[in-house]
JSON list of C-alpha atoms in Angstrom, two decimals:
[
{"chain": "A", "resi": 2, "resn": "ALA", "atom": "CA", "xyz": [-41.22, 84.52, 35.43]},
{"chain": "A", "resi": 3, "resn": "VAL", "atom": "CA", "xyz": [-41.07, 85.20, 39.14]},
{"chain": "A", "resi": 4, "resn": "THR", "atom": "CA", "xyz": [-37.52, 85.44, 39.71]},
{"chain": "A", "resi": 5, "resn": "THR", "atom": "CA", "xyz": [-38.25, 86.14, 43.75]},
{"chain": "A", "resi": 6, "resn": "ALA", "atom": "CA", "xyz": [-40.21, 84.32, 46.47]},
{"chain": "A", "resi": 7, "resn": "VAL", "atom": "CA", "xyz": [-43.56, 86.59, 46.72]},
{"chain": "A", "resi": 8, "resn": "ALA", "atom": "CA", "xyz": [-44.99, 84.15, 49.77]},
{"chain": "A", "resi": 9, "resn": "GLY", "atom": "CA", "xyz": [-45.47, 80.77, 50.82]},
{"chain": "A", "resi": 10, "resn": "LEU", "atom": "CA", "xyz": [-49.44, 81.40, 49.76]},
{"chain": "A", "resi": 11, "resn": "TYR", "atom": "CA", "xyz": [-50.06, 83.73, 46.83]},
{"chain": "A", "resi": 12, "resn": "PHE", "atom": "CA", "xyz": [-54.06, 84.66, 45.96]},
{"chain": "A", "resi": 13, "resn": "THR", "atom": "CA", "xyz": [-54.94, 87.38, 43.08]},
{"chain": "A", "resi": 14, "resn": "ASN", "atom": "CA", "xyz": [-58.10, 88.20, 41.76]},
{"chain": "A", "resi": 15, "resn": "SER", "atom": "CA", "xyz": [-58.82, 85.13, 43.85]},
{"chain": "A", "resi": 16, "resn": "LEU", "atom": "CA", "xyz": [-62.73, 84.60, 44.34]},
{"chain": "A", "resi": 17, "resn": "GLY", "atom": "CA", "xyz": [-63.51, 80.94, 44.70]},
{"chain": "A", "resi": 18, "resn": "GLN", "atom": "CA", "xyz": [-63.91, 79.25, 48.33]},
{"chain": "A", "resi": 19, "resn": "ILE", "atom": "CA", "xyz": [-60.68, 78.62, 49.20]},
{"chain": "A", "resi": 20, "resn": "SER", "atom": "CA", "xyz": [-59.12, 76.40, 52.80]},
{"chain": "A", "resi": 21, "resn": "VAL", "atom": "CA", "xyz": [-55.42, 75.97, 53.27]},
{"chain": "A", "resi": 22, "resn": "THR", "atom": "CA", "xyz": [-54.71, 73.87, 56.85]},
{"chain": "A", "resi": 23, "resn": "ASP", "atom": "CA", "xyz": [-51.72, 72.20, 58.21]},
{"chain": "A", "resi": 24, "resn": "PHE", "atom": "CA", "xyz": [-49.19, 74.22, 55.61]},
{"chain": "A", "resi": 25, "resn": "GLN", "atom": "CA", "xyz": [-46.05, 76.12, 56.91]},
{"chain": "A", "resi": 26, "resn": "THR", "atom": "CA", "xyz": [-43.97, 78.22, 55.09]},
{"chain": "A", "resi": 27, "resn": "ILE", "atom": "CA", "xyz": [-40.05, 78.95, 55.98]},
{"chain": "A", "resi": 28, "resn": "CYS", "atom": "CA", "xyz": [-39.35, 82.05, 54.86]},
{"chain": "A", "resi": 29, "resn": "ASN", "atom": "CA", "xyz": [-35.81, 83.35, 56.28]},
{"chain": "A", "resi": 30, "resn": "SER", "atom": "CA", "xyz": [-34.07, 82.49, 53.11]},
{"chain": "A", "resi": 31, "resn": "SER", "atom": "CA", "xyz": [-35.89, 85.47, 51.36]},
{"chain": "A", "resi": 32, "resn": "SER", "atom": "CA", "xyz": [-36.26, 88.97, 51.65]},
{"chain": "A", "resi": 33, "resn": "THR", "atom": "CA", "xyz": [-39.28, 89.38, 49.84]},
{"chain": "A", "resi": 34, "resn": "CYS", "atom": "CA", "xyz": [-41.28, 86.19, 50.73]},
{"chain": "A", "resi": 35, "resn": "ALA", "atom": "CA", "xyz": [-44.07, 87.00, 53.05]},
{"chain": "A", "resi": 36, "resn": "GLY", "atom": "CA", "xyz": [-46.27, 83.68, 54.57]},
{"chain": "A", "resi": 37, "resn": "ILE", "atom": "CA", "xyz": [-49.48, 84.95, 53.15]},
{"chain": "A", "resi": 38, "resn": "ASN", "atom": "CA", "xyz": [-49.81, 87.41, 50.28]},
{"chain": "A", "resi": 39, "resn": "ALA", "atom": "CA", "xyz": [-53.44, 88.03, 48.66]},
{"chain": "A", "resi": 40, "resn": "ALA", "atom": "CA", "xyz": [-55.08, 91.36, 47.08]},
{"chain": "A", "resi": 41, "resn": "ASN", "atom": "CA", "xyz": [-58.70, 91.56, 45.02]},
{"chain": "A", "resi": 42, "resn": "SER", "atom": "CA", "xyz": [-59.52, 88.01, 46.77]},
{"chain": "A", "resi": 43, "resn": "ALA", "atom": "CA", "xyz": [-62.46, 86.77, 48.85]},
{"chain": "A", "resi": 44, "resn": "ASN", "atom": "CA", "xyz": [-63.23, 83.38, 50.77]},
{"chain": "A", "resi": 45, "resn": "ILE", "atom": "CA", "xyz": [-60.02, 82.26, 52.11]},
{"chain": "A", "resi": 46, "resn": "GLU", "atom": "CA", "xyz": [-59.64, 80.43, 55.01]},
{"chain": "A", "resi": 47, "resn": "THR", "atom": "CA", "xyz": [-56.03, 79.86, 56.64]},
{"chain": "A", "resi": 48, "resn": "LYS", "atom": "CA", "xyz": [-54.99, 77.95, 58.95]},
{"chain": "A", "resi": 49, "resn": "THR", "atom": "CA", "xyz": [-51.02, 77.83, 58.61]},
{"chain": "A", "resi": 50, "resn": "GLN", "atom": "CA", "xyz": [-47.83, 77.72, 60.04]},
{"chain": "A", "resi": 51, "resn": "ILE", "atom": "CA", "xyz": [-45.31, 81.45, 58.90]},
{"chain": "A", "resi": 52, "resn": "ILE", "atom": "CA", "xyz": [-41.79, 80.70, 60.23]},
{"chain": "A", "resi": 53, "resn": "ASP", "atom": "CA", "xyz": [-38.95, 83.60, 60.69]},
{"chain": "A", "resi": 54, "resn": "THR", "atom": "CA", "xyz": [-40.25, 85.87, 57.83]},
{"chain": "A", "resi": 55, "resn": "ASN", "atom": "CA", "xyz": [-37.97, 88.80, 56.60]},
{"chain": "A", "resi": 56, "resn": "THR", "atom": "CA", "xyz": [-41.17, 90.60, 55.91]},
{"chain": "A", "resi": 57, "resn": "THR", "atom": "CA", "xyz": [-44.59, 91.18, 56.93]},
{"chain": "A", "resi": 58, "resn": "ALA", "atom": "CA", "xyz": [-46.38, 87.63, 57.58]},
{"chain": "A", "resi": 59, "resn": "ILE", "atom": "CA", "xyz": [-49.28, 88.32, 56.18]},
{"chain": "A", "resi": 60, "resn": "SER", "atom": "CA", "xyz": [-50.00, 90.84, 53.88]},
{"chain": "A", "resi": 61, "resn": "LEU", "atom": "CA", "xyz": [-53.43, 91.74, 52.46]},
{"chain": "A", "resi": 62, "resn": "SER", "atom": "CA", "xyz": [-55.25, 94.27, 50.27]},
{"chain": "A", "resi": 63, "resn": "ASN", "atom": "CA", "xyz": [-58.95, 94.54, 49.49]},
{"chain": "A", "resi": 64, "resn": "VAL", "atom": "CA", "xyz": [-59.34, 91.12, 50.63]},
{"chain": "A", "resi": 65, "resn": "THR", "atom": "CA", "xyz": [-63.50, 90.28, 51.73]},
{"chain": "A", "resi": 66, "resn": "ASN", "atom": "CA", "xyz": [-65.29, 87.54, 53.31]},
{"chain": "A", "resi": 67, "resn": "SER", "atom": "CA", "xyz": [-61.93, 85.23, 54.83]},
{"chain": "A", "resi": 68, "resn": "ARG", "atom": "CA", "xyz": [-60.70, 83.95, 58.26]},
{"chain": "A", "resi": 69, "resn": "PHE", "atom": "CA", "xyz": [-57.26, 83.68, 58.99]},
{"chain": "A", "resi": 70, "resn": "LEU", "atom": "CA", "xyz": [-56.38, 81.46, 61.89]},
{"chain": "A", "resi": 71, "resn": "ASP", "atom": "CA", "xyz": [-52.47, 81.53, 61.08]},
{"chain": "A", "resi": 72, "resn": "HIS", "atom": "CA", "xyz": [-49.52, 81.07, 63.96]},
{"chain": "A", "resi": 73, "resn": "ILE", "atom": "CA", "xyz": [-46.39, 83.37, 63.14]},
{"chain": "A", "resi": 74, "resn": "THR", "atom": "CA", "xyz": [-43.46, 82.69, 64.67]},
{"chain": "A", "resi": 75, "resn": "ASN", "atom": "CA", "xyz": [-40.00, 84.47, 64.27]},
{"chain": "A", "resi": 76, "resn": "TYR", "atom": "CA", "xyz": [-36.91, 83.33, 66.55]},
{"chain": "A", "resi": 77, "resn": "GLY", "atom": "CA", "xyz": [-34.69, 83.85, 63.77]},
{"chain": "A", "resi": 78, "resn": "ASN", "atom": "CA", "xyz": [-34.77, 87.28, 62.17]},
{"chain": "A", "resi": 79, "resn": "THR", "atom": "CA", "xyz": [-35.92, 91.01, 63.68]},
{"chain": "A", "resi": 80, "resn": "THR", "atom": "CA", "xyz": [-37.83, 91.56, 60.90]},
{"chain": "A", "resi": 81, "resn": "GLY", "atom": "CA", "xyz": [-38.84, 95.44, 61.54]},
{"chain": "A", "resi": 82, "resn": "ASN", "atom": "CA", "xyz": [-42.19, 94.72, 59.97]},
{"chain": "A", "resi": 83, "resn": "ASN", "atom": "CA", "xyz": [-45.92, 93.61, 60.93]},
{"chain": "A", "resi": 84, "resn": "VAL", "atom": "CA", "xyz": [-47.28, 90.73, 61.95]},
{"chain": "A", "resi": 85, "resn": "CYS", "atom": "CA", "xyz": [-50.07, 92.14, 59.09]},
{"chain": "A", "resi": 86, "resn": "SER", "atom": "CA", "xyz": [-50.50, 94.43, 56.95]},
{"chain": "A", "resi": 87, "resn": "LEU", "atom": "CA", "xyz": [-53.99, 94.87, 55.70]},
{"chain": "A", "resi": 88, "resn": "SER", "atom": "CA", "xyz": [-55.21, 97.67, 53.16]},
{"chain": "A", "resi": 89, "resn": "SER", "atom": "CA", "xyz": [-59.12, 97.59, 51.93]},
{"chain": "A", "resi": 90, "resn": "VAL", "atom": "CA", "xyz": [-60.18, 95.01, 54.06]},
{"chain": "A", "resi": 91, "resn": "SER", "atom": "CA", "xyz": [-63.91, 94.00, 54.39]},
{"chain": "A", "resi": 92, "resn": "ARG", "atom": "CA", "xyz": [-65.59, 91.44, 56.26]},
{"chain": "A", "resi": 93, "resn": "ASN", "atom": "CA", "xyz": [-63.17, 89.38, 57.86]},
{"chain": "A", "resi": 94, "resn": "TYR", "atom": "CA", "xyz": [-61.84, 87.41, 60.59]},
{"chain": "A", "resi": 95, "resn": "PHE", "atom": "CA", "xyz": [-58.55, 87.44, 62.61]},
{"chain": "A", "resi": 96, "resn": "GLN", "atom": "CA", "xyz": [-57.52, 85.56, 65.09]},
{"chain": "A", "resi": 97, "resn": "VAL", "atom": "CA", "xyz": [-53.65, 85.28, 64.51]},
{"chain": "A", "resi": 98, "resn": "PHE", "atom": "CA", "xyz": [-50.95, 83.99, 67.02]},
{"chain": "A", "resi": 99, "resn": "ALA", "atom": "CA", "xyz": [-47.26, 85.49, 66.65]},
{"chain": "A", "resi": 100, "resn": "SER", "atom": "CA", "xyz": [-44.95, 84.61, 69.15]},
{"chain": "A", "resi": 101, "resn": "GLY", "atom": "CA", "xyz": [-40.91, 85.13, 68.64]},
{"chain": "A", "resi": 102, "resn": "LYS", "atom": "CA", "xyz": [-37.72, 86.89, 69.98]},
{"chain": "A", "resi": 103, "resn": "SER", "atom": "CA", "xyz": [-37.60, 90.37, 71.73]},
{"chain": "A", "resi": 104, "resn": "GLY", "atom": "CA", "xyz": [-38.76, 93.43, 68.78]},
{"chain": "A", "resi": 105, "resn": "ALA", "atom": "CA", "xyz": [-39.22, 90.39, 65.77]},
{"chain": "A", "resi": 106, "resn": "PHE", "atom": "CA", "xyz": [-42.31, 92.79, 64.75]},
{"chain": "A", "resi": 107, "resn": "THR", "atom": "CA", "xyz": [-43.13, 96.15, 64.72]},
{"chain": "A", "resi": 108, "resn": "ASN", "atom": "CA", "xyz": [-47.33, 95.67, 64.96]},
{"chain": "A", "resi": 109, "resn": "GLY", "atom": "CA", "xyz": [-49.60, 93.04, 65.28]},
{"chain": "A", "resi": 110, "resn": "TYR", "atom": "CA", "xyz": [-52.19, 94.11, 63.08]},
{"chain": "A", "resi": 111, "resn": "ASN", "atom": "CA", "xyz": [-51.61, 96.89, 61.46]},
{"chain": "A", "resi": 112, "resn": "ASN", "atom": "CA", "xyz": [-54.92, 98.68, 59.66]},
{"chain": "A", "resi": 113, "resn": "ILE", "atom": "CA", "xyz": [-52.96, 101.33, 56.81]},
{"chain": "A", "resi": 114, "resn": "GLY", "atom": "CA", "xyz": [-55.94, 104.07, 56.33]},
{"chain": "A", "resi": 115, "resn": "THR", "atom": "CA", "xyz": [-59.50, 103.84, 57.09]},
{"chain": "A", "resi": 116, "resn": "THR", "atom": "CA", "xyz": [-60.14, 101.55, 54.16]},
{"chain": "A", "resi": 117, "resn": "ASP", "atom": "CA", "xyz": [-60.91, 98.84, 56.71]},
{"chain": "A", "resi": 118, "resn": "THR", "atom": "CA", "xyz": [-64.39, 97.80, 57.67]},
{"chain": "A", "resi": 119, "resn": "TYR", "atom": "CA", "xyz": [-66.52, 95.31, 59.23]},
{"chain": "A", "resi": 120, "resn": "ASN", "atom": "CA", "xyz": [-63.65, 93.11, 60.35]},
{"chain": "A", "resi": 121, "resn": "GLU", "atom": "CA", "xyz": [-62.70, 91.49, 64.16]},
{"chain": "A", "resi": 122, "resn": "PHE", "atom": "CA", "xyz": [-59.48, 91.55, 65.04]},
{"chain": "A", "resi": 123, "resn": "ASN", "atom": "CA", "xyz": [-58.86, 89.03, 68.00]},
{"chain": "A", "resi": 124, "resn": "CYS", "atom": "CA", "xyz": [-55.52, 89.86, 69.50]},
{"chain": "A", "resi": 125, "resn": "THR", "atom": "CA", "xyz": [-55.16, 87.29, 72.51]},
{"chain": "A", "resi": 126, "resn": "GLY", "atom": "CA", "xyz": [-52.67, 85.05, 70.30]},
{"chain": "A", "resi": 127, "resn": "LEU", "atom": "CA", "xyz": [-50.51, 88.02, 69.56]},
{"chain": "A", "resi": 128, "resn": "ASP", "atom": "CA", "xyz": [-47.50, 88.03, 72.49]},
{"chain": "A", "resi": 129, "resn": "PRO", "atom": "CA", "xyz": [-46.53, 91.70, 73.53]},
{"chain": "A", "resi": 130, "resn": "ALA", "atom": "CA", "xyz": [-43.27, 90.29, 74.07]},
{"chain": "A", "resi": 131, "resn": "CYS", "atom": "CA", "xyz": [-42.25, 90.16, 70.71]},
{"chain": "A", "resi": 132, "resn": "ILE", "atom": "CA", "xyz": [-43.84, 93.22, 69.05]},
{"chain": "A", "resi": 133, "resn": "SER", "atom": "CA", "xyz": [-41.75, 96.23, 69.38]},
{"chain": "A", "resi": 134, "resn": "GLY", "atom": "CA", "xyz": [-43.35, 98.73, 71.74]},
{"chain": "A", "resi": 135, "resn": "GLY", "atom": "CA", "xyz": [-45.49, 95.62, 73.05]},
{"chain": "A", "resi": 136, "resn": "SER", "atom": "CA", "xyz": [-49.19, 95.53, 73.66]},
{"chain": "A", "resi": 137, "resn": "SER", "atom": "CA", "xyz": [-49.69, 98.57, 72.74]},
{"chain": "A", "resi": 138, "resn": "ASN", "atom": "CA", "xyz": [-48.64, 97.92, 69.39]},
{"chain": "A", "resi": 139, "resn": "LYS", "atom": "CA", "xyz": [-51.06, 94.68, 68.69]},
{"chain": "A", "resi": 140, "resn": "LEU", "atom": "CA", "xyz": [-53.60, 96.58, 66.58]},
{"chain": "A", "resi": 141, "resn": "ILE", "atom": "CA", "xyz": [-52.98, 99.90, 64.67]},
{"chain": "A", "resi": 142, "resn": "TYR", "atom": "CA", "xyz": [-55.42, 101.61, 62.63]},
{"chain": "A", "resi": 143, "resn": "ASN", "atom": "CA", "xyz": [-54.71, 104.60, 60.56]},
{"chain": "A", "resi": 144, "resn": "GLY", "atom": "CA", "xyz": [-51.74, 105.34, 62.48]},
{"chain": "A", "resi": 145, "resn": "SER", "atom": "CA", "xyz": [-53.30, 105.16, 66.10]},
{"chain": "A", "resi": 146, "resn": "GLN", "atom": "CA", "xyz": [-52.76, 102.32, 68.67]},
{"chain": "A", "resi": 147, "resn": "ILE", "atom": "CA", "xyz": [-56.44, 100.65, 70.03]},
{"chain": "A", "resi": 148, "resn": "THR", "atom": "CA", "xyz": [-55.57, 99.31, 73.45]},
{"chain": "A", "resi": 149, "resn": "THR", "atom": "CA", "xyz": [-59.16, 98.11, 74.28]},
{"chain": "A", "resi": 150, "resn": "THR", "atom": "CA", "xyz": [-61.68, 95.87, 72.83]},
{"chain": "A", "resi": 151, "resn": "GLY", "atom": "CA", "xyz": [-64.90, 97.46, 71.40]},
{"chain": "A", "resi": 152, "resn": "THR", "atom": "CA", "xyz": [-65.12, 98.94, 67.73]},
{"chain": "A", "resi": 153, "resn": "PHE", "atom": "CA", "xyz": [-63.23, 101.42, 66.08]},
{"chain": "A", "resi": 154, "resn": "GLY", "atom": "CA", "xyz": [-63.31, 102.87, 62.86]},
{"chain": "A", "resi": 155, "resn": "THR", "atom": "CA", "xyz": [-65.90, 101.97, 60.41]},
{"chain": "A", "resi": 156, "resn": "ASN", "atom": "CA", "xyz": [-67.31, 98.79, 62.09]},
{"chain": "A", "resi": 157, "resn": "ASN", "atom": "CA", "xyz": [-64.25, 97.29, 62.78]},
{"chain": "A", "resi": 158, "resn": "LEU", "atom": "CA", "xyz": [-64.27, 95.12, 66.41]},
{"chain": "A", "resi": 159, "resn": "ALA", "atom": "CA", "xyz": [-61.07, 94.39, 68.71]},
{"chain": "A", "resi": 160, "resn": "SER", "atom": "CA", "xyz": [-61.42, 91.48, 70.36]},
{"chain": "A", "resi": 161, "resn": "GLY", "atom": "CA", "xyz": [-59.46, 89.34, 73.19]},
{"chain": "A", "resi": 162, "resn": "ILE", "atom": "CA", "xyz": [-56.86, 90.35, 75.23]},
{"chain": "A", "resi": 163, "resn": "MET", "atom": "CA", "xyz": [-55.17, 93.59, 74.48]},
{"chain": "A", "resi": 164, "resn": "GLY", "atom": "CA", "xyz": [-52.23, 93.12, 77.22]}
]
């Protein structure tokens, strides 16, 4: 039995077409609850509201062919975590909005390593005032800041307003 909250939405080995809209997760009562956690999955589409996470709001590993249009607000907590932590994701579209108090998040999109390919990261909705280090930490790829629109890594695209 699961004794601690893993996520408001948890996908593992899910390959069917899944669409979740108008769903809200309030995570401030758990230090381990992500808004969305997905591993080894494909064909996910989310448009949710994630509120006051104490950990990374969206955590994805080996996720493909998916779209994330989520709103993350963090007015109650300073997490020291990312809006999105990504590892080995491919052919996804991200248009995530993040807002909250100063320093609510360490980074916006944090691509861990170099195995993320063929993704688009729209940075317009990431409010730099809630990200430690401001706009230069909206998009991180393998430890490096991506601060301009265009391609990076293996056919990934940074789009939107980077400032």
